[in-house]
């Protein structure tokens, strides 16, 4: 028989490989869900983002029962926000970002599947702790601590071997989160109030936001500056107007270590003081110092009109919520007002908005898709921001249940919107036909493709 032509051979190989690629179940490593570590972890984060908050809103509005856990419903709510929703998002970002920062290969899918399994085991065990307090709490502690230990074991060698170890702060911050998690479960197993450890974990997450944003913002803000310069040159070349020269954006954005380190130190001092003696005046002044340090850090972002573009502005807003949260916390501790308004600006505002925007940036970019030109992202970020404001107002207007319920609804809408737009991206192969976690490739067919939110139905 005559030999098949190369085109025919490649077509036959493609057809023979296609059933195996799409017949895999979602828990099998051959499924596209495991193509890059962020895919399963971000999927868990966005689903829990609206699922857990829906349960909380139902509790606030209609009194629906929540899992009976040590410390009551507020401990359950804080635990699931920090160790459920946020932990999954942080793991997905670290597992995708660290190989990029250290110029090392992407992580294999097998340990990521272990992480997803441990995360799910932690949810089930903690929710069952009302029926089996000791056994279920111990199982939940083991699941969460094993999750963080495995994450550190994957990340630390690469961070340690990187030149100048510039990114080792990721490992130190994760170690602090692991210590706070261990303290939470130690107190819970002894029957003591464990909430102070969750406040400590929140402080570690604020530090992690600053560490991560210093890497992300260098790309996002300077790309916005470059886009503004390109647009200015295009207009200038068309109109030949010398006045356009006065609008030139020449300043580059630099995440300066002194300002970043000062902000992280102030947050760490406040967190330690609040853990040691909650409500003390020392904590109040340290909270105000943390707010000032974050405001000082935000000064690096003032690069002119490029800051007003959607992606830099959304990241900048997360810092604004952080500064406002610590400021309101400090004022509340000094005046005797409930500090919960500031606390919710930190959780729903700084934390929620950071997670939302970073998942959009990393999720699209490392799926080979352009992140710009997606108005739903700005709408979702606005919903998260409005949710944070409503949560803060709930404690000032004496309408806690109503406003908190409305805030929960807005939050759920934001992450349900994200799930609708991004889960199809994670569920299917990359639109550019590439594998792994590569960024957007210069492919002519990508610009001409139909909606970039979803990959084609077949390769």
Short mmCIF file of C-alpha atoms in Angstrom, two decimals:
data_model
loop_
_atom_site.label_atom_id
_atom_site.label_comp_id
_atom_site.label_asym_id
_atom_site.label_seq_id
_atom_site.Cartn_x
_atom_site.Cartn_y
_atom_site.Cartn_z
CA UNK A 1 0.00 0.00 0.00
CA UNK A 2 1.26 3.50 -0.71
CA UNK A 3 2.49 5.47 2.26
CA UNK A 4 0.05 8.01 3.63
CA UNK A 5 0.82 11.64 3.11
CA UNK A 6 1.98 13.68 6.12
CA UNK A 7 -1.32 15.57 6.22
CA UNK A 8 -3.34 12.36 6.19
CA UNK A 9 -1.12 10.80 8.84
CA UNK A 10 -1.40 13.80 11.14
CA UNK A 11 -5.17 13.87 10.68
CA UNK A 12 -5.44 10.19 11.53
CA UNK A 13 -3.26 10.65 14.61
CA UNK A 14 -5.36 13.61 15.68
CA UNK A 15 -8.57 11.64 15.29
CA UNK A 16 -7.18 8.65 17.17
CA UNK A 17 -5.98 10.82 20.03
CA UNK A 18 -9.21 12.82 20.28
CA UNK A 19 -11.39 10.22 22.03
CA UNK A 20 -8.76 9.53 24.69
CA UNK A 21 -8.43 13.24 25.38
CA UNK A 22 -12.12 13.88 25.90
CA UNK A 23 -13.15 10.55 27.41
CA UNK A 24 -11.15 11.19 30.58
CA UNK A 25 -13.19 11.89 33.69
CA UNK A 26 -12.55 15.13 35.53
CA UNK A 27 -10.70 13.35 38.35
CA UNK A 28 -8.28 11.72 35.89
CA UNK A 29 -5.01 13.48 35.17
CA UNK A 30 -5.62 13.29 31.42
CA UNK A 31 -8.54 15.70 31.78
CA UNK A 32 -7.79 19.34 30.80
CA UNK A 33 -8.76 20.41 34.33
CA UNK A 34 -5.28 19.25 35.45
CA UNK A 35 -3.42 20.94 32.61
CA UNK A 36 -2.08 23.63 34.96
CA UNK A 37 -2.17 23.76 38.81
CA UNK A 38 -4.33 26.88 38.95
CA UNK A 39 -7.19 25.22 37.07
CA UNK A 40 -8.48 22.85 39.80
CA UNK A 41 -7.58 25.22 42.65
CA UNK A 42 -9.21 28.27 41.07
CA UNK A 43 -12.25 26.16 40.20
CA UNK A 44 -12.59 25.14 43.86
CA UNK A 45 -12.09 28.76 44.96
CA UNK A 46 -14.73 30.27 42.67
CA UNK A 47 -17.29 27.55 43.41
CA UNK A 48 -16.77 27.87 47.16
CA UNK A 49 -16.76 31.66 46.76
CA UNK A 50 -20.45 31.73 45.97
CA UNK A 51 -21.48 28.38 47.49
CA UNK A 52 -20.19 29.09 50.99
CA UNK A 53 -21.47 32.66 50.93
CA UNK A 54 -24.89 31.46 49.78
CA UNK A 55 -25.07 29.24 52.86
CA UNK A 56 -24.07 32.21 55.03
CA UNK A 57 -26.68 34.45 53.42
CA UNK A 58 -29.37 31.83 53.94
CA UNK A 59 -28.38 31.70 57.60
CA UNK A 60 -28.63 35.49 57.93
CA UNK A 61 -31.91 35.90 56.01
CA UNK A 62 -33.89 32.81 56.89
CA UNK A 63 -32.04 31.27 59.81
CA UNK A 64 -31.09 28.15 57.88
CA UNK A 65 -28.75 26.00 59.95
CA UNK A 66 -25.03 25.93 59.34
CA UNK A 67 -22.70 23.07 60.28
CA UNK A 68 -22.36 22.99 64.06
CA UNK A 69 -18.68 23.68 64.72
CA UNK A 70 -16.63 24.75 67.73
CA UNK A 71 -17.19 28.50 68.18
CA UNK A 72 -20.52 28.69 66.36
CA UNK A 73 -21.59 30.05 62.96
CA UNK A 74 -19.23 33.04 62.93
CA UNK A 75 -16.23 30.77 63.36
CA UNK A 76 -17.55 28.56 60.55
CA UNK A 77 -17.97 31.60 58.30
CA UNK A 78 -14.48 32.97 58.98
CA UNK A 79 -12.86 29.53 58.75
CA UNK A 80 -14.42 28.76 55.38
CA UNK A 81 -13.62 32.20 53.97
CA UNK A 82 -9.94 31.93 54.95
CA UNK A 83 -9.14 28.21 54.91
CA UNK A 84 -11.62 27.27 52.21
CA UNK A 85 -12.11 29.95 49.57
CA UNK A 86 -8.87 31.92 50.05
CA UNK A 87 -6.55 28.98 50.66
CA UNK A 88 -7.57 27.35 47.37
CA UNK A 89 -7.01 30.60 45.46
CA UNK A 90 -3.65 31.25 47.13
CA UNK A 91 -2.45 27.74 46.36
CA UNK A 92 -3.48 28.03 42.71
CA UNK A 93 -1.65 31.34 42.37
CA UNK A 94 1.52 30.13 44.11
CA UNK A 95 1.73 26.88 42.15
CA UNK A 96 1.40 28.82 38.88
CA UNK A 97 3.38 31.92 39.78
CA UNK A 98 6.43 30.40 41.47
CA UNK A 99 7.57 28.42 38.40
CA UNK A 100 7.24 31.64 36.39
CA UNK A 101 9.09 33.75 38.97
CA UNK A 102 11.90 31.18 39.36
CA UNK A 103 12.10 30.18 35.67
CA UNK A 104 11.45 26.51 36.46
CA UNK A 105 9.10 23.93 34.88
CA UNK A 106 5.44 23.76 35.80
CA UNK A 107 4.42 21.44 38.63
CA UNK A 108 3.14 17.99 37.79
CA UNK A 109 -0.57 17.27 38.03
CA UNK A 110 -0.36 14.39 40.53
CA UNK A 111 0.57 16.45 43.65
CA UNK A 112 -1.98 19.08 42.66
CA UNK A 113 -4.67 16.40 42.70
CA UNK A 114 -3.52 15.45 46.20
CA UNK A 115 -3.89 19.09 47.22
CA UNK A 116 -7.43 19.22 45.83
CA UNK A 117 -8.31 16.02 47.70
CA UNK A 118 -6.90 17.36 50.97
CA UNK A 119 -8.83 20.61 50.50
CA UNK A 120 -12.09 18.70 50.02
CA UNK A 121 -11.32 16.44 52.99
CA UNK A 122 -10.78 19.53 55.14
CA UNK A 123 -14.19 20.91 54.20
CA UNK A 124 -16.03 17.67 54.95
CA UNK A 125 -14.22 16.99 58.20
CA UNK A 126 -14.69 20.49 59.59
CA UNK A 127 -18.38 20.54 58.71
CA UNK A 128 -18.84 17.22 60.53
CA UNK A 129 -17.08 18.41 63.69
CA UNK A 130 -20.41 19.16 65.35
CA UNK A 131 -21.25 15.43 65.35
CA UNK A 132 -17.78 14.11 66.13
CA UNK A 133 -15.96 17.01 67.80
CA UNK A 134 -12.62 15.38 68.49
CA UNK A 135 -12.32 12.96 65.59
CA UNK A 136 -13.62 15.32 62.90
CA UNK A 137 -11.63 18.32 64.17
CA UNK A 138 -8.49 16.19 64.27
CA UNK A 139 -9.16 14.97 60.73
CA UNK A 140 -9.77 18.53 59.54
CA UNK A 141 -6.56 19.70 61.20
CA UNK A 142 -4.57 16.91 59.54
CA UNK A 143 -6.09 17.69 56.15
CA UNK A 144 -5.36 21.42 56.31
CA UNK A 145 -1.88 21.05 57.77
CA UNK A 146 -1.01 18.33 55.25
CA UNK A 147 -2.26 20.63 52.48
CA UNK A 148 0.04 23.45 53.61
CA UNK A 149 2.98 21.12 54.27
CA UNK A 150 2.70 19.65 50.76
CA UNK A 151 2.39 23.13 49.27
CA UNK A 152 5.51 24.26 51.11
CA UNK A 153 7.37 21.11 50.08
CA UNK A 154 6.58 21.87 46.45
CA UNK A 155 7.42 25.57 46.54
CA UNK A 156 10.32 25.97 48.97
CA UNK A 157 13.09 24.15 47.04
CA UNK A 158 12.49 26.30 43.97
CA UNK A 159 12.24 29.50 46.01
CA UNK A 160 15.44 28.61 47.88
CA UNK A 161 17.44 27.86 44.72
CA UNK A 162 16.30 30.99 42.88
CA UNK A 163 18.95 33.70 42.36
CA UNK A 164 19.25 35.91 45.44
CA UNK A 165 16.21 34.06 46.87
CA UNK A 166 14.13 37.11 46.02
CA UNK A 167 10.81 35.28 46.26
CA UNK A 168 11.42 33.37 49.48
CA UNK A 169 8.87 35.58 51.24
CA UNK A 170 6.16 33.34 49.72
CA UNK A 171 7.46 30.42 51.75
CA UNK A 172 7.77 32.40 54.98
CA UNK A 173 4.23 33.73 54.64
CA UNK A 174 2.83 30.25 53.97
CA UNK A 175 4.71 28.99 57.03
CA UNK A 176 3.02 31.70 59.15
CA UNK A 177 -0.35 30.67 57.74
CA UNK A 178 0.39 27.06 58.66
CA UNK A 179 1.32 28.09 62.22
CA UNK A 180 -1.93 30.07 62.60
CA UNK A 181 -3.91 27.09 61.30
CA UNK A 182 -2.22 24.78 63.79
CA UNK A 183 -3.03 27.22 66.60
CA UNK A 184 -6.68 27.40 65.54
CA UNK A 185 -7.13 23.64 65.71
CA UNK A 186 -5.16 23.32 68.94
CA UNK A 187 -7.54 25.76 70.66
CA UNK A 188 -10.61 24.21 69.03
CA UNK A 189 -9.64 20.73 70.20
CA UNK A 190 -9.16 22.05 73.75
CA UNK A 191 -12.58 23.71 73.68
CA UNK A 192 -11.13 27.24 73.82
CA UNK A 193 -12.30 30.11 71.56
CA UNK A 194 -10.20 29.78 68.37
CA UNK A 195 -11.19 33.00 66.61
CA UNK A 196 -7.97 34.87 67.51
CA UNK A 197 -6.02 32.46 65.31
CA UNK A 198 -8.27 33.25 62.36
CA UNK A 199 -7.54 36.95 62.91
CA UNK A 200 -3.85 36.05 62.88
CA UNK A 201 -4.37 34.09 59.67
CA UNK A 202 -6.06 37.14 58.14
CA UNK A 203 -2.97 39.22 58.95
CA UNK A 204 -0.75 36.65 57.23
CA UNK A 205 -3.03 36.77 54.18
CA UNK A 206 -2.77 40.58 54.06
CA UNK A 207 1.00 40.17 53.98
CA UNK A 208 0.65 37.54 51.24
CA UNK A 209 -1.43 39.98 49.18
CA UNK A 210 1.36 42.57 49.38
CA UNK A 211 3.99 39.96 48.45
CA UNK A 212 1.95 38.71 45.48
CA UNK A 213 0.83 42.16 44.31
CA UNK A 214 4.42 43.40 44.20
CA UNK A 215 5.06 40.78 41.50
CA UNK A 216 1.79 41.10 39.61
CA UNK A 217 1.61 44.89 39.62
CA UNK A 218 5.04 45.28 38.01
CA UNK A 219 3.61 43.64 34.91
CA UNK A 220 0.08 45.08 35.00
CA UNK A 221 0.89 48.73 35.73
CA UNK A 222 3.86 48.96 33.36
CA UNK A 223 1.82 47.26 30.62
CA UNK A 224 -0.83 49.94 31.14
CA UNK A 225 1.85 52.62 30.85
CA UNK A 226 3.08 51.04 27.61
CA UNK A 227 -0.46 50.91 26.21
CA UNK A 228 -1.03 54.56 27.10
CA UNK A 229 2.23 55.53 25.41
CA UNK A 230 1.34 53.55 22.30
CA UNK A 231 -2.08 55.20 22.12
CA UNK A 232 -0.53 58.64 22.62
CA UNK A 233 2.01 58.08 19.85
CA UNK A 234 -0.73 56.87 17.50
CA UNK A 235 -2.78 60.02 18.08
CA UNK A 236 0.30 62.22 17.89
CA UNK A 237 1.40 60.70 14.61
CA UNK A 238 -2.05 61.25 13.10
CA UNK A 239 -2.57 64.80 14.30
CA UNK A 240 1.02 66.07 14.47
CA UNK A 241 0.02 68.19 17.42
CA UNK A 242 2.96 69.26 19.60
CA UNK A 243 0.68 69.59 22.62
CA UNK A 244 0.51 65.81 22.85
CA UNK A 245 4.18 65.79 23.81
CA UNK A 246 3.19 67.31 27.16
CA UNK A 247 1.10 64.27 28.01
CA UNK A 248 3.96 61.80 27.64
CA UNK A 249 3.98 59.17 30.39
CA UNK A 250 7.67 58.57 31.12
CA UNK A 251 7.54 57.34 34.69
CA UNK A 252 7.83 53.58 35.19
CA UNK A 253 6.22 51.73 38.07
CA UNK A 254 8.50 50.06 40.59
CA UNK A 255 7.33 48.11 43.65
CA UNK A 256 9.88 49.52 46.08
CA UNK A 257 11.01 47.11 48.82
CA UNK A 258 11.28 49.74 51.62
CA UNK A 259 7.63 50.75 51.33
CA UNK A 260 6.52 47.16 50.91
CA UNK A 261 8.53 45.96 53.90
CA UNK A 262 7.26 48.80 56.09
CA UNK A 263 3.65 47.91 55.27
CA UNK A 264 4.22 44.22 56.00
CA UNK A 265 5.97 45.04 59.29
CA UNK A 266 3.13 47.33 60.43
CA UNK A 267 0.52 44.68 59.60
CA UNK A 268 2.53 41.99 61.39
CA UNK A 269 2.88 44.16 64.53
CA UNK A 270 -0.84 44.93 64.61
CA UNK A 271 -1.71 41.26 64.10
CA UNK A 272 0.61 40.17 66.91
CA UNK A 273 -0.71 42.83 69.29
CA UNK A 274 -4.33 42.00 68.53
CA UNK A 275 -3.63 38.29 69.01
CA UNK A 276 -1.92 38.90 72.33
CA UNK A 277 -4.38 41.43 73.78
CA UNK A 278 -7.50 41.96 71.63
CA UNK A 279 -9.00 45.41 71.80
CA UNK A 280 -6.03 47.12 73.49
CA UNK A 281 -5.16 50.72 72.65
CA UNK A 282 -1.76 49.53 71.43
CA UNK A 283 -3.55 47.50 68.79
CA UNK A 284 -5.56 50.58 67.80
CA UNK A 285 -2.50 52.70 67.15
CA UNK A 286 -0.76 49.88 65.32
CA UNK A 287 -3.85 49.47 63.11
CA UNK A 288 -3.66 53.16 62.22
CA UNK A 289 0.07 52.77 61.56
CA UNK A 290 -0.71 49.84 59.23
CA UNK A 291 -3.23 52.01 57.37
CA UNK A 292 -0.66 54.77 56.92
CA UNK A 293 1.96 52.27 55.74
CA UNK A 294 -0.41 50.86 53.12
CA UNK A 295 -1.31 54.39 51.96
CA UNK A 296 2.41 55.10 51.66
CA UNK A 297 2.79 51.91 49.61
CA UNK A 298 0.02 53.06 47.29
CA UNK A 299 2.10 56.14 46.42
CA UNK A 300 4.22 53.97 44.13
CA UNK A 301 1.14 53.40 41.97
CA UNK A 302 0.57 57.07 41.17
CA UNK A 303 1.85 57.00 37.59
CA UNK A 304 -0.81 59.20 36.00
CA UNK A 305 -3.60 58.20 33.66
CA UNK A 306 -2.42 54.58 33.14
CA UNK A 307 -3.55 53.90 36.71
CA UNK A 308 -7.14 54.59 35.63
CA UNK A 309 -7.22 51.64 33.24
CA UNK A 310 -9.33 48.72 34.51
CA UNK A 311 -6.68 46.18 35.54
CA UNK A 312 -4.36 48.52 37.50
CA UNK A 313 -7.35 50.30 39.02
CA UNK A 314 -8.88 47.05 40.33
CA UNK A 315 -5.59 46.04 41.98
CA UNK A 316 -5.18 49.55 43.40
CA UNK A 317 -8.69 49.35 44.85
CA UNK A 318 -7.70 46.25 46.79
CA UNK A 319 -4.96 48.26 48.51
CA UNK A 320 -7.46 51.06 49.15
CA UNK A 321 -9.75 48.60 50.94
CA UNK A 322 -6.81 47.35 52.97
CA UNK A 323 -5.86 50.85 54.11
CA UNK A 324 -9.48 51.72 54.91
CA UNK A 325 -9.95 48.46 56.78
CA UNK A 326 -7.03 49.04 59.11
CA UNK A 327 -8.00 52.70 59.56
CA UNK A 328 -11.58 51.83 60.58
CA UNK A 329 -10.29 49.07 62.86
CA UNK A 330 -8.01 51.51 64.63
CA UNK A 331 -10.74 54.15 64.98
CA UNK A 332 -13.17 51.55 66.26
CA UNK A 333 -10.74 50.31 68.90
CA UNK A 334 -10.03 53.86 70.08
CA UNK A 335 -13.65 55.05 70.18
CA UNK A 336 -15.34 51.90 71.40
CA UNK A 337 -17.25 51.37 68.19
CA UNK A 338 -17.47 47.81 66.84
CA UNK A 339 -14.35 47.16 64.76
CA UNK A 340 -16.26 44.77 62.51
CA UNK A 341 -16.67 47.43 59.83
CA UNK A 342 -12.92 47.56 59.32
CA UNK A 343 -12.65 43.78 59.56
CA UNK A 344 -15.10 43.32 56.68
CA UNK A 345 -13.30 45.86 54.53
CA UNK A 346 -10.21 43.69 54.97
CA UNK A 347 -11.96 40.38 54.26
CA UNK A 348 -14.61 41.16 51.66
CA UNK A 349 -12.79 44.19 50.27
CA UNK A 350 -9.01 43.70 50.21
CA UNK A 351 -9.05 39.90 50.30
CA UNK A 352 -12.10 39.28 48.12
CA UNK A 353 -11.16 41.82 45.45
CA UNK A 354 -7.54 40.64 45.32
CA UNK A 355 -8.59 37.03 44.85
CA UNK A 356 -11.17 37.95 42.21
CA UNK A 357 -8.82 40.07 40.09
CA UNK A 358 -5.78 37.80 40.41
CA UNK A 359 -7.81 34.73 39.42
CA UNK A 360 -8.98 36.58 36.32
CA UNK A 361 -5.46 37.73 35.40
CA UNK A 362 -3.74 34.39 35.97
CA UNK A 363 -6.67 32.29 34.80
CA UNK A 364 -6.91 33.93 31.39
CA UNK A 365 -3.22 34.61 30.80
CA UNK A 366 -2.03 31.10 31.65
CA UNK A 367 -4.83 29.58 29.61
CA UNK A 368 -3.43 31.28 26.52
CA UNK A 369 -6.21 33.88 26.35
CA UNK A 370 -6.06 37.64 26.33
CA UNK A 371 -7.46 39.06 29.57
CA UNK A 372 -8.43 42.48 28.24
CA UNK A 373 -11.72 43.36 26.57
CA UNK A 374 -13.88 41.50 29.09
CA UNK A 375 -16.41 43.91 30.64
CA UNK A 376 -17.78 41.21 32.94
CA UNK A 377 -14.54 41.34 34.99
CA UNK A 378 -15.04 45.00 35.85
CA UNK A 379 -18.72 44.32 36.66
CA UNK A 380 -17.76 41.43 38.94
CA UNK A 381 -15.11 43.50 40.71
CA UNK A 382 -17.69 46.25 41.26
CA UNK A 383 -20.03 43.68 42.83
CA UNK A 384 -17.29 42.51 45.20
CA UNK A 385 -16.46 46.12 46.13
CA UNK A 386 -20.13 46.96 46.73
CA UNK A 387 -20.47 43.86 48.88
CA UNK A 388 -17.57 45.01 51.06
CA UNK A 389 -19.04 48.50 51.47
CA UNK A 390 -22.44 47.07 52.45
CA UNK A 391 -20.82 44.81 55.01
CA UNK A 392 -19.04 47.77 56.57
CA UNK A 393 -22.21 49.87 56.56
CA UNK A 394 -24.18 47.11 58.23
CA UNK A 395 -22.48 47.82 61.55
CA UNK A 396 -22.89 51.59 61.28
CA UNK A 397 -26.59 51.68 60.31
CA UNK A 398 -27.91 49.09 62.76
CA UNK A 399 -29.34 46.97 59.94
CA UNK A 400 -26.96 44.07 60.16
CA UNK A 401 -29.13 41.22 58.88
CA UNK A 402 -30.59 43.13 55.92
CA UNK A 403 -27.36 44.71 54.69
CA UNK A 404 -25.27 41.62 55.37
CA UNK A 405 -27.76 39.54 53.42
CA UNK A 406 -27.63 42.01 50.52
CA UNK A 407 -23.84 41.99 50.68
CA UNK A 408 -23.82 38.19 50.55
CA UNK A 409 -26.08 38.32 47.48
CA UNK A 410 -23.73 40.71 45.65
CA UNK A 411 -20.71 38.57 46.55
CA UNK A 412 -22.44 35.43 45.30
CA UNK A 413 -23.38 37.20 42.06
CA UNK A 414 -19.74 38.18 41.44
CA UNK A 415 -18.32 34.68 41.89
CA UNK A 416 -21.23 33.00 40.14
CA UNK A 417 -20.53 35.28 37.19
CA UNK A 418 -16.88 34.29 37.33
CA UNK A 419 -17.80 30.60 37.45
CA UNK A 420 -20.03 30.99 34.40
CA UNK A 421 -17.35 32.77 32.38
CA UNK A 422 -14.19 30.95 33.50
CA UNK A 423 -15.08 27.37 34.38
CA UNK A 424 -15.49 26.47 30.67
CA UNK A 425 -11.96 27.79 30.12
CA UNK A 426 -10.58 25.48 32.81
CA UNK A 427 -12.68 22.52 31.72
CA UNK A 428 -11.46 22.40 28.12
CA UNK A 429 -8.04 22.36 26.42
CA UNK A 430 -6.27 25.62 25.72
CA UNK A 431 -7.73 27.59 22.83
CA UNK A 432 -4.27 27.96 21.25
CA UNK A 433 -3.65 24.20 21.27
CA UNK A 434 -0.69 24.52 23.63
CA UNK A 435 -0.19 22.64 26.88
CA UNK A 436 0.86 23.54 30.38
CA UNK A 437 0.76 27.03 31.89
CA UNK A 438 2.26 29.12 29.09
CA UNK A 439 1.03 32.67 28.76
CA UNK A 440 -0.67 34.25 25.78
CA UNK A 441 1.08 33.26 22.57
CA UNK A 442 1.24 35.39 19.45
CA UNK A 443 -1.11 33.30 17.34
CA UNK A 444 -2.96 34.91 14.45
CA UNK A 445 -5.96 32.63 14.85
CA UNK A 446 -6.45 33.72 18.45
CA UNK A 447 -7.23 37.31 17.55
CA UNK A 448 -9.73 36.21 14.96
CA UNK A 449 -11.39 33.58 17.12
CA UNK A 450 -14.90 33.90 18.46
CA UNK A 451 -15.52 34.69 22.12
CA UNK A 452 -12.27 34.13 23.93
CA UNK A 453 -14.01 33.07 27.13
CA UNK A 454 -14.29 29.52 25.88
CA UNK A 455 -12.07 27.15 24.02
CA UNK A 456 -13.28 25.47 20.84
CA UNK A 457 -15.40 22.37 21.24
CA UNK A 458 -12.78 20.21 19.55
CA UNK A 459 -9.03 20.59 19.15
#
